[in-house]
């Protein structure tokens, strides 16, 4: 075991992108390196998809080209995020072992012709991946430019689940490990319903398309298994790399809030969290969702800085319509990632491709080369980023945390037999975060079992699958003075999908002081009203018939429909803190009103006047708060400013107020304050 934590080997904020030199001649490499230097690039990721170029035939390697480009980069001071090149198999491997192709839920095998064509459980794939990772580590483990290992690429991007016979065998082993005996499995899966009893392990299959709704616990276990199968693949490479290069940090690039993989568990085994973020340029408020994604990234490793490993300099090419980023938006979106704890900014990719699937995807260096707008803007950004060096290593200060729980996400989205398919875990999480964002509170992510140290408020938008440990952690938090807010359809079933005795909210019953008599989803064409002290708001999607204990205060009631007059939002004093239950799915305005109530009662500042384009986040080290003030909109915004703050981007001391132009940004350094700096909007043009 290394005594010091493995970290990215770079003495600056990272700046660069994916690099595919094997698509270009060596003359172009020399131009690349020159322009990279001019743009402040200090690290690139390669050779991610180059296995066929590195091992053109089984056991025959061609390292020469990679040797040359790595040396050229390093001679020019550019470090390497070195991929193990295992993101996609060479054709010879697949043709020799056609059984390693992944299969979809309807039994179709996926073909060669794109990338990631492998079954995660395939023994042949695993053996070859380990072999390739070892070959890379032995060849380049001592290269002075090696700053980080980049394992695979975006696990699960194209194939995250496989239903093939090999996956079925692996699934059975996973189930044996989880349940021990067939009786244990039969009991867990509730097989007496619809005649599902198994009499032999090999009768169990991956949940392929069946005549009707599948067994919910089988579906849920398949989600868990599939995430674990991919995690095993990751661990396999980590083990090889740690053996050969014990001091080099490892990562794999995540895909923000990605449903299919439990990133808490992935983050546990790697050294650095990295993320690929592609907010939709056509969406003027995509930064709001990005703020939750980044909140998750910084939280996955306990608040440690993470790294934005991919983003787009302008348009993507995988959407139906790929709109470019307006001038200035590359900068403000990149600074947003840094604001939220990323120690750098990287793009897909350095040079725009001339051919292949991604030739229309923007890059730092566009098809027009140095003249391209993306180069001008990314070059300016690279140089500007150097002024933000003081923020490197600092951590984001958040008072609010949002529970991200993959089991509940899977449970409420993999299963066909639910009160409503409209109550979606991810939409709920995003709506709750959006309300908090509008009120001026960036959120961290937390597991349902904590730790919750340092937070004032913990919100759980939807904890469909719950257990006693979660309830104990949330209760202890409120006992100690914290505010807990639990959302609808929480505490419904246990980890084997069995409804809690007495119904929802199961283990949270005592904490919340309520019982759910019936879930009462709304028809698609229905909207009900919910009345709060701040006004009447629209309830869409979902309501619940709840009954409250005597010590519960009702903060909102249903104002129409069958539940007219019944409690909709409740709060109860719990120890030194309080516990809220929100039983409905309010529109943005209604949720903002509820959370304003929550924050005010918790003594946390909430903006009176909201502007969706204003994004304020503070990173801090021991002495200094670095408050990023970002305007994601096209109209100027004015905010108040802590006394004596200096803008790191301009070097100027800022007066009492700061006006940010369209897509403007400031990074205010001020002595670290006791409370998290909270900037008020003083004017808005909305
Ligand atoms: C990512 C992927 C990259 C590139 C990029 C384009 O998902 O990791 O290789 O395809 O998307 O946006």
XYZ file of C-alpha atoms and ligand atoms in Angstrom:
698
model
C 0.000 0.000 0.000
C 1.271 3.437 -0.917
C 1.547 5.678 2.110
C 0.548 8.861 0.311
C -2.646 9.017 -1.695
C -2.103 8.621 -5.390
C -2.943 11.858 -7.177
C -2.862 13.370 -10.612
C 0.787 14.222 -11.314
C 0.413 17.788 -12.458
C 1.455 21.011 -10.767
C -1.295 23.136 -12.254
C -4.968 23.081 -13.073
C -5.325 20.538 -15.861
C -6.032 21.882 -19.316
C -6.301 19.812 -22.479
C -8.364 17.119 -24.082
C -8.631 13.744 -25.776
C -5.974 13.368 -28.417
C -6.058 10.937 -31.348
C -2.656 11.272 -33.051
C -3.143 7.959 -34.867
C -5.702 9.740 -37.062
C -3.037 12.204 -38.247
C 0.400 12.298 -39.875
C 3.482 13.168 -37.835
C 3.707 16.630 -39.421
C 0.361 17.354 -37.903
C 1.640 16.127 -34.518
C 4.291 18.817 -34.523
C 1.731 21.487 -35.281
C -0.530 20.027 -32.605
C 2.127 20.296 -29.952
C 2.973 23.868 -30.912
C -0.648 24.964 -30.796
C -1.266 23.054 -27.589
C 1.520 24.965 -25.915
C 0.186 28.246 -27.194
C -3.233 27.398 -25.790
C -1.924 26.488 -22.350
C -2.566 22.753 -22.775
C -0.666 20.792 -20.142
C -2.237 17.326 -20.390
C -3.891 15.146 -23.026
C -5.707 11.792 -22.906
C -4.609 9.038 -25.294
C -4.669 6.369 -26.838
C -8.238 5.588 -25.870
C -9.514 3.668 -28.893
C -6.193 2.530 -30.365
C -5.924 -1.121 -29.398
C -5.999 -2.256 -33.065
C -3.173 0.180 -33.898
C -1.119 -0.987 -30.916
C -1.658 -4.704 -31.374
C -2.448 -5.200 -35.061
C -2.287 -8.977 -34.690
C -2.598 -11.172 -31.617
C 0.575 -10.748 -29.572
C 2.259 -8.497 -32.164
C 2.627 -4.995 -30.785
C 3.464 -1.751 -32.539
C 4.561 0.664 -29.865
C 6.797 2.819 -32.016
C 4.251 5.469 -32.952
C 3.012 5.779 -29.397
C 6.585 5.995 -28.081
C 7.225 8.883 -30.448
C 4.146 10.912 -29.664
C 4.441 10.426 -25.904
C 8.037 11.630 -26.048
C 7.123 14.578 -28.238
C 4.359 15.612 -25.860
C 6.506 15.286 -22.782
C 9.446 17.115 -24.360
C 6.982 19.967 -24.756
C 5.848 19.832 -21.174
C 2.542 18.133 -21.906
C 1.648 15.375 -19.466
C -0.244 12.213 -20.324
C -3.517 10.855 -19.079
C -2.602 7.460 -20.480
C -5.446 5.222 -21.573
C -5.044 1.482 -21.278
C -6.589 1.313 -24.766
C -9.181 -1.201 -23.656
C -12.262 0.835 -24.522
C -13.010 -1.245 -27.569
C -11.755 -4.605 -28.905
C -9.823 -5.130 -32.132
C -11.716 -7.006 -34.864
C -9.377 -10.011 -34.669
C -10.309 -10.594 -31.048
C -14.005 -10.387 -31.725
C -13.854 -12.628 -34.777
C -11.818 -15.223 -32.894
C -14.372 -15.109 -30.079
C -17.744 -14.151 -31.492
C -19.333 -15.235 -28.215
C -17.962 -12.107 -26.542
C -20.402 -9.902 -28.414
C -23.058 -8.367 -26.172
C -26.712 -9.396 -26.474
C -29.732 -7.154 -25.992
C -32.896 -7.995 -24.018
C -34.566 -9.370 -27.106
C -31.733 -11.801 -27.811
C -29.987 -9.915 -30.647
C -26.193 -9.964 -30.738
C -24.589 -6.573 -31.353
C -22.126 -6.394 -34.240
C -18.665 -4.980 -34.805
C -18.718 -1.595 -36.577
C -18.929 0.819 -33.690
C -17.201 0.740 -30.313
C -17.567 -1.035 -26.961
C -18.717 -4.269 -28.550
C -18.074 -6.608 -25.659
C -19.971 -8.497 -23.012
C -18.687 -7.251 -19.632
C -18.815 -10.795 -18.237
C -16.925 -12.431 -21.095
C -13.897 -14.353 -19.727
C -12.073 -13.871 -23.035
C -12.632 -10.131 -22.938
C -11.510 -9.936 -19.327
C -8.387 -11.950 -19.977
C -7.445 -9.775 -22.929
C -8.204 -6.539 -21.107
C -5.915 -7.562 -18.257
C -3.221 -8.543 -20.748
C -3.437 -5.232 -22.615
C -3.442 -3.182 -19.409
C -0.328 -5.049 -18.261
C 1.392 -4.531 -21.603
C 0.676 -0.788 -21.431
C 1.799 -0.529 -17.823
C 5.021 -2.445 -18.463
C 5.798 -0.370 -21.532
C 4.958 3.082 -20.186
C 4.861 2.763 -16.407
C 8.158 4.656 -16.109
C 7.441 7.282 -18.723
C 8.115 10.631 -17.042
C 5.019 12.156 -18.660
C 2.628 9.602 -17.175
C 0.320 11.616 -14.924
C -2.744 9.380 -14.647
C -4.125 6.067 -15.867
C -7.320 6.363 -17.893
C -9.010 2.973 -17.728
C -11.380 1.956 -20.514
C -13.705 4.801 -21.529
C -17.133 5.689 -20.211
C -18.114 2.249 -18.956
C -21.656 1.517 -20.037
C -21.893 4.301 -22.589
C -23.133 2.024 -25.377
C -23.449 -1.308 -23.571
C -24.189 -1.345 -19.879
C -26.287 -4.498 -19.720
C -25.826 -7.797 -21.482
C -28.405 -10.593 -21.639
C -26.186 -13.274 -23.287
C -25.665 -16.835 -21.972
C -22.303 -15.866 -20.416
C -23.977 -12.998 -18.573
C -26.682 -15.412 -17.402
C -24.003 -17.710 -15.931
C -22.352 -14.761 -14.266
C -25.715 -13.503 -12.975
C -26.329 -16.904 -11.361
C -22.968 -16.820 -9.612
C -23.721 -13.308 -8.400
C -27.095 -14.464 -7.080
C -25.543 -17.494 -5.351
C -23.140 -15.166 -3.662
C -25.931 -12.823 -2.591
C -28.506 -15.367 -1.441
C -26.494 -18.516 -0.687
C -29.224 -21.029 -1.427
C -31.988 -21.383 -3.955
C -34.464 -21.165 -1.081
C -32.900 -17.853 -0.149
C -33.312 -16.602 -3.688
C -36.904 -17.852 -3.930
C -37.750 -16.091 -0.705
C -36.024 -12.857 -1.782
C -37.697 -12.817 -5.175
C -41.176 -13.491 -3.754
C -41.677 -16.335 -6.187
C -45.096 -17.430 -4.968
C -46.555 -14.613 -7.012
C -47.276 -15.678 -10.600
C -45.647 -19.095 -10.162
C -42.021 -18.050 -10.301
C -40.438 -20.673 -8.031
C -37.019 -21.927 -9.207
C -35.983 -25.531 -8.673
C -32.472 -25.300 -10.145
C -29.967 -22.467 -10.435
C -29.578 -22.922 -14.149
C -33.260 -22.218 -14.640
C -32.506 -18.597 -13.842
C -31.970 -16.330 -16.830
C -31.153 -12.724 -17.418
C -34.517 -10.933 -17.544
C -35.096 -11.050 -21.271
C -38.345 -9.913 -22.793
C -41.131 -11.968 -21.202
C -44.873 -12.173 -21.909
C -45.812 -9.715 -19.174
C -44.282 -7.605 -16.390
C -41.164 -9.235 -14.989
C -40.468 -10.215 -11.399
C -39.514 -6.882 -9.764
C -36.759 -8.317 -7.579
C -35.234 -10.173 -10.508
C -35.241 -6.920 -12.495
C -33.716 -4.994 -9.616
C -31.063 -7.640 -9.007
C -30.174 -7.580 -12.680
C -29.520 -3.833 -12.421
C -27.316 -4.385 -9.393
C -25.534 -7.285 -11.017
C -24.908 -5.393 -14.268
C -23.347 -2.469 -12.415
C -21.218 -4.911 -10.427
C -20.147 -6.796 -13.563
C -18.776 -3.563 -14.996
C -17.166 -2.702 -11.684
C -15.351 -6.070 -11.714
C -13.985 -5.197 -15.116
C -12.721 -1.881 -13.778
C -11.219 -3.556 -10.712
C -9.442 -6.074 -12.908
C -7.495 -3.328 -14.655
C -6.914 -1.418 -11.444
C -5.327 -4.518 -9.894
C -2.949 -4.913 -12.814
C -1.975 -1.228 -12.837
C -1.489 -1.067 -9.080
C 0.777 -4.080 -9.266
C 2.977 -2.655 -12.030
C 2.741 1.090 -11.254
C 1.726 1.381 -7.601
C 2.269 5.139 -7.462
C 0.230 6.228 -10.441
C -3.357 7.348 -9.850
C -6.129 5.593 -11.765
C -9.456 6.853 -13.043
C -12.224 6.023 -15.441
C -14.316 8.784 -16.949
C -17.870 8.940 -15.606
C -20.930 10.213 -17.440
C -22.349 12.635 -14.887
C -25.600 11.362 -13.346
C -25.627 8.039 -15.151
C -28.403 5.681 -14.189
C -26.785 2.374 -15.033
C -23.700 2.346 -12.803
C -23.506 2.902 -9.082
C -20.778 5.540 -9.115
C -20.451 5.532 -5.324
C -18.936 2.085 -5.654
C -16.836 2.919 -8.690
C -15.386 5.967 -6.960
C -14.383 3.875 -3.950
C -11.890 1.875 -5.970
C -10.276 4.657 -8.025
C -7.976 7.499 -7.042
C -9.499 10.436 -8.876
C -13.066 11.088 -9.981
C -13.268 12.308 -13.560
C -16.362 13.251 -15.508
C -17.466 13.785 -19.085
C -20.045 16.542 -19.209
C -22.069 17.536 -22.234
C -24.745 20.028 -21.221
C -27.085 20.623 -24.172
C -25.979 23.872 -25.880
C -29.506 24.375 -27.227
C -30.876 24.479 -23.688
C -30.385 27.931 -22.151
C -30.563 26.527 -18.625
C -28.532 23.343 -19.040
C -26.126 24.704 -16.420
C -28.729 24.009 -13.720
C -28.611 20.266 -14.322
C -24.841 20.440 -14.743
C -24.634 21.867 -11.256
C -26.190 18.678 -9.838
C -23.892 16.493 -11.942
C -20.854 18.348 -10.634
C -22.243 18.235 -7.099
C -22.246 14.466 -7.420
C -18.722 14.366 -8.843
C -17.176 16.319 -5.987
C -19.086 14.258 -3.456
C -18.137 10.829 -4.754
C -14.796 11.095 -3.019
C -15.791 13.044 0.015
C -15.448 16.549 -1.388
C -12.040 16.039 -2.972
C -11.409 17.909 -6.206
C -12.348 15.958 -9.322
C -11.530 16.593 -12.962
C -13.688 17.462 -15.952
C -12.064 15.042 -18.394
C -14.303 15.670 -21.393
C -16.588 18.482 -22.468
C -17.416 20.014 -25.819
C -15.807 23.146 -27.144
C -18.986 23.787 -29.096
C -21.452 21.375 -30.774
C -21.603 17.635 -30.143
C -22.429 15.253 -32.990
C -24.501 12.605 -31.259
C -27.704 14.565 -30.722
C -30.410 14.698 -33.376
C -29.679 18.381 -33.790
C -26.269 19.612 -32.670
C -26.336 23.294 -31.884
C -22.987 25.069 -31.276
C -22.173 26.928 -28.083
C -22.601 30.667 -28.345
C -19.424 32.755 -27.949
C -18.526 32.973 -24.266
C -20.443 29.904 -23.282
C -17.433 27.593 -23.537
C -15.747 29.784 -20.966
C -18.604 30.169 -18.532
C -19.503 26.464 -18.654
C -15.885 25.473 -18.132
C -15.572 27.846 -15.208
C -18.750 26.333 -13.792
C -17.028 22.942 -13.573
C -14.055 24.537 -11.819
C -16.433 26.390 -9.492
C -17.919 23.052 -8.550
C -14.588 21.518 -7.633
C -12.961 20.402 -10.874
C -9.214 20.994 -10.815
C -9.097 21.635 -14.525
C -10.969 21.640 -17.804
C -10.585 19.145 -20.607
C -12.372 18.602 -23.876
C -13.319 15.959 -26.352
C -11.191 16.462 -28.351
C -8.056 18.380 -29.220
C -8.227 18.355 -33.038
C -11.503 17.984 -34.889
C -11.646 14.687 -36.777
C -11.468 14.595 -40.545
C -13.389 11.350 -40.890
C -15.420 8.836 -38.944
C -18.379 9.098 -36.614
C -17.202 12.261 -34.872
C -16.034 14.501 -37.701
C -18.831 16.980 -36.975
C -18.116 17.066 -33.241
C -16.491 20.335 -32.255
C -12.955 20.323 -30.862
C -10.501 22.742 -29.340
C -8.902 23.050 -32.760
C -11.689 23.135 -35.333
C -11.516 22.233 -39.015
C -10.229 25.765 -39.708
C -7.260 25.151 -37.430
C -5.865 28.175 -35.622
C -8.473 30.376 -37.232
C -11.409 28.452 -35.799
C -13.512 30.194 -33.178
C -13.254 27.189 -30.880
C -9.462 27.503 -30.916
C -9.542 31.215 -30.227
C -11.930 30.722 -27.337
C -10.254 27.671 -25.854
C -6.834 29.276 -26.166
C -8.063 32.349 -24.272
C -9.605 30.063 -21.668
C -6.418 28.031 -21.266
C -4.454 31.170 -20.526
C -7.122 32.584 -18.238
C -7.287 29.371 -16.262
C -3.695 29.928 -15.179
C -4.916 32.843 -13.080
C -7.099 30.470 -11.109
C -4.154 28.459 -9.835
C -4.897 29.479 -6.209
C -8.165 27.525 -6.255
C -6.460 24.212 -7.057
C -7.047 21.731 -4.260
C -9.677 23.864 -2.556
C -13.078 22.404 -1.756
C -16.634 23.512 -2.396
C -18.648 24.752 0.558
C -22.258 23.562 0.491
C -24.830 23.607 3.264
C -27.315 21.364 1.516
C -26.892 17.766 0.411
C -29.125 15.668 -1.809
C -29.373 11.907 -1.428
C -28.366 9.985 -4.540
C -29.223 6.335 -4.218
C -28.836 3.976 -7.149
C -30.961 1.230 -5.619
C -33.940 3.557 -5.389
C -33.207 4.881 -8.872
C -33.190 1.358 -10.320
C -36.097 0.174 -8.195
C -38.335 2.950 -9.387
C -37.321 2.742 -13.031
C -36.556 -0.896 -13.896
C -39.868 -2.183 -12.704
C -43.023 -2.205 -14.733
C -45.575 -2.703 -11.926
C -45.676 0.602 -10.035
C -48.461 3.026 -9.056
C -47.277 5.335 -11.830
C -44.508 5.275 -14.404
C -44.495 9.064 -14.323
C -42.767 9.442 -10.970
C -39.174 9.246 -12.112
C -36.269 9.186 -9.700
C -33.995 11.328 -11.859
C -36.654 13.901 -12.652
C -37.464 14.196 -8.968
C -33.826 14.653 -8.031
C -33.363 17.252 -10.751
C -36.523 19.156 -9.820
C -35.523 19.338 -6.163
C -32.018 20.477 -7.003
C -33.399 23.037 -9.447
C -35.503 24.600 -6.689
C -32.502 24.745 -4.367
C -30.369 26.177 -7.141
C -32.916 28.942 -7.766
C -32.815 29.794 -4.096
C -29.040 30.137 -4.257
C -27.947 26.858 -2.673
C -25.565 24.553 -4.544
C -26.004 20.957 -3.453
C -23.577 18.192 -2.715
C -24.630 14.575 -3.140
C -24.673 12.121 -0.238
C -25.471 8.499 0.328
C -28.679 7.879 2.257
C -26.609 6.598 5.160
C -24.447 9.718 5.295
C -22.078 10.943 6.518
C -23.950 14.247 6.793
C -21.272 16.173 8.723
C -21.158 19.840 7.916
C -24.580 20.070 6.280
C -27.581 21.988 7.564
C -30.112 20.369 5.289
C -30.277 16.901 3.737
C -32.938 16.264 1.118
C -33.964 12.842 -0.200
C -36.169 13.392 -3.246
C -37.089 9.727 -3.510
C -35.968 6.822 -1.340
C -38.262 4.121 -2.680
C -35.975 1.396 -1.338
C -35.134 2.059 2.269
C -33.607 0.437 5.294
C -33.048 0.933 8.989
C -29.494 2.236 8.526
C -30.738 5.116 6.358
C -33.446 5.967 8.822
C -30.968 5.827 11.730
C -28.552 8.151 9.917
C -31.215 10.677 8.937
C -32.738 10.557 12.412
C -29.358 11.138 14.069
C -28.796 14.087 11.740
C -32.094 15.727 12.686
C -31.619 14.907 16.375
C -28.386 16.878 16.210
C -30.110 19.884 14.672
C -30.236 19.107 10.955
C -33.207 19.510 8.666
C -34.291 16.426 6.733
C -36.650 16.613 3.765
C -38.028 13.370 2.353
C -39.888 13.176 -0.941
C -42.856 11.158 -2.161
C -42.871 7.371 -2.548
C -40.093 6.933 -0.015
C -39.670 4.124 2.491
C -41.894 1.910 0.361
C -40.016 -1.378 -0.006
C -36.947 -3.116 1.399
C -33.927 -4.259 -0.584
C -35.814 -7.325 -1.848
C -38.766 -5.215 -3.017
C -41.057 -6.200 -0.162
C -43.454 -3.570 1.114
C -42.771 -2.563 4.714
C -45.258 -3.735 7.308
C -47.778 -0.947 7.719
C -46.802 0.546 4.338
C -44.832 3.697 3.552
C -42.820 5.481 4.768
C -41.623 2.273 6.457
C -38.458 2.951 8.443
C -38.993 6.737 8.216
C -42.387 6.601 9.919
C -41.229 7.771 13.299
C -38.882 10.425 11.994
C -41.528 11.985 9.739
C -44.562 11.374 11.939
C -46.794 10.411 9.045
C -48.272 7.319 7.424
C -49.198 6.906 3.804
C -52.590 5.281 3.429
C -52.572 5.172 -0.365
C -50.418 6.484 -3.180
C -52.610 8.614 -5.397
C -50.939 9.282 -8.762
C -52.474 11.771 -11.152
C -53.696 11.006 -14.641
C -51.591 12.525 -17.408
C -54.207 15.143 -18.202
C -54.778 16.060 -14.575
C -53.300 18.842 -12.447
C -54.265 19.464 -8.873
C -53.671 22.394 -6.595
C -51.586 22.549 -3.463
C -52.043 25.417 -1.043
C -49.171 26.825 0.966
C -48.805 30.011 2.991
C -46.937 31.452 0.015
C -49.693 30.728 -2.491
C -51.378 27.999 -4.489
C -49.296 25.861 -6.816
C -49.807 23.160 -9.398
C -49.371 19.550 -8.401
C -48.603 17.276 -11.295
C -47.902 13.530 -11.479
C -48.386 12.406 -7.909
C -50.146 12.823 -4.580
C -50.588 10.686 -1.476
C -53.229 10.236 1.146
C -51.220 10.779 4.298
C -52.249 10.794 7.934
C -50.176 12.740 10.382
C -49.331 12.399 14.073
C -50.490 15.023 16.543
C -47.080 16.725 16.714
C -46.879 17.251 12.965
C -47.422 20.666 11.446
C -49.035 20.781 8.033
C -47.262 23.333 5.803
C -49.275 22.680 2.631
C -52.569 20.985 1.821
C -54.068 19.594 -1.334
C -56.476 22.199 -2.636
C -58.486 20.264 -5.196
C -59.248 16.751 -6.368
C -60.096 13.761 -4.209
C -57.492 14.712 -1.605
C -58.782 18.267 -1.221
C -57.997 19.440 2.318
C -55.581 16.595 3.110
C -51.973 17.313 4.128
C -49.509 17.581 1.253
C -46.346 18.874 2.973
C -45.623 18.297 6.649
C -42.896 19.088 9.150
C -42.172 17.767 12.576
C -39.640 18.851 15.179
C -37.256 15.930 15.469
C -34.669 16.349 18.220
C -32.945 19.687 17.760
C -33.812 19.648 14.079
C -36.808 18.932 11.927
C -38.124 16.398 9.460
C -40.232 17.349 6.446
C -42.288 15.161 4.170
C -43.297 16.316 0.708
C -45.941 13.928 -0.608
C -46.529 15.558 -3.984
C -44.707 16.493 -7.199
C -44.987 20.242 -7.453
C -44.118 22.401 -10.416
C -40.926 24.493 -10.169
C -42.654 27.468 -8.622
C -44.346 25.339 -5.978
C -41.178 23.445 -5.118
C -39.264 26.689 -4.824
C -41.900 27.980 -2.393
C -41.656 24.794 -0.306
C -37.872 24.903 -0.202
C -37.864 28.593 0.615
C -39.975 27.634 3.627
C -37.558 24.806 4.488
C -34.445 26.991 4.202
C -35.932 29.912 6.075
C -36.931 27.712 8.980
C -33.488 26.154 8.968
C -31.909 29.614 9.165
C -30.258 29.342 5.754
C -30.353 32.228 3.298
C -32.649 31.810 0.333
C -32.901 34.250 -2.535
C -36.062 36.352 -2.632
C -35.507 37.209 -6.191
C -34.433 34.321 -8.367
C -32.683 34.366 -11.694
C -31.994 31.018 -13.261
C -28.871 32.351 -14.965
C -27.060 33.340 -11.807
C -24.774 30.637 -10.427
C -22.790 31.305 -7.273
C -20.523 28.655 -5.786
C -17.739 28.990 -3.242
C -14.595 26.891 -3.062
C -12.386 27.457 -0.056
C -9.032 26.532 1.394
C -8.039 27.139 5.011
C -7.817 30.919 4.606
C -9.619 32.009 1.511
C -13.080 31.767 -0.004
C -13.092 31.692 -3.795
C -16.572 32.647 -4.841
C -17.366 31.969 -8.466
C -20.070 34.239 -9.793
C -21.283 33.120 -13.184
C -23.863 34.570 -15.514
C -25.183 31.806 -17.761
C -27.557 34.167 -19.515
C -27.522 36.756 -22.246
C -28.554 39.696 -20.059
C -26.324 41.436 -17.512
C -26.715 40.529 -13.846
C -25.728 42.534 -10.789
C -24.952 41.000 -7.407
C -23.689 42.318 -4.093
C -20.110 41.396 -3.218
C -18.217 40.646 0.020
C -16.147 43.648 1.130
C -12.644 43.834 -0.299
C -13.015 40.862 -2.653
C -10.509 40.588 -5.478
C -11.448 39.072 -8.806
C -8.782 36.501 -9.680
C -9.689 36.735 -13.359
C -9.001 40.478 -13.623
C -6.729 40.985 -10.609
C -8.954 43.926 -9.596
C -10.588 44.607 -6.255
C -14.331 44.687 -6.721
C -16.594 47.414 -5.310
C -19.855 46.689 -3.456
C -21.657 45.360 -6.440
C -20.564 43.413 -9.451
C -22.230 43.501 -12.830
C -21.585 40.547 -15.052
C -22.153 40.908 -18.771
C -23.644 38.169 -20.953
C -21.941 34.856 -20.071
C -19.723 36.826 -17.714
C -17.744 35.400 -14.816
C -15.806 36.537 -11.781
C -13.861 34.559 -9.194
C -13.801 36.564 -5.994
C -11.108 35.853 -3.447
C -11.875 37.032 0.083
C -10.736 35.975 3.562
C -12.536 32.814 4.567
C -15.803 33.686 6.303
C -17.565 31.682 9.007
C -20.707 31.261 6.959
C -20.657 30.282 3.325
C -20.706 33.557 1.334
C -24.199 34.220 -0.002
C -24.511 36.770 -2.761
C -27.774 38.535 -3.346
C -29.047 39.500 -6.712
C -29.502 43.250 -6.735
C -30.982 43.712 -10.173
C -32.420 41.466 -12.759
C -33.490 42.203 -16.248
C -36.019 39.359 -16.401
C -17.947 10.700 -25.038
C -16.835 9.743 -25.391
C -15.845 10.348 -26.366
C -16.579 11.069 -27.475
C -17.494 12.098 -26.860
C -18.238 12.927 -27.856
O -19.080 10.026 -24.635
O -16.144 9.334 -24.248
O -15.022 9.338 -26.864
O -17.276 10.150 -28.230
O -18.445 11.433 -26.083
O -19.129 13.818 -27.233
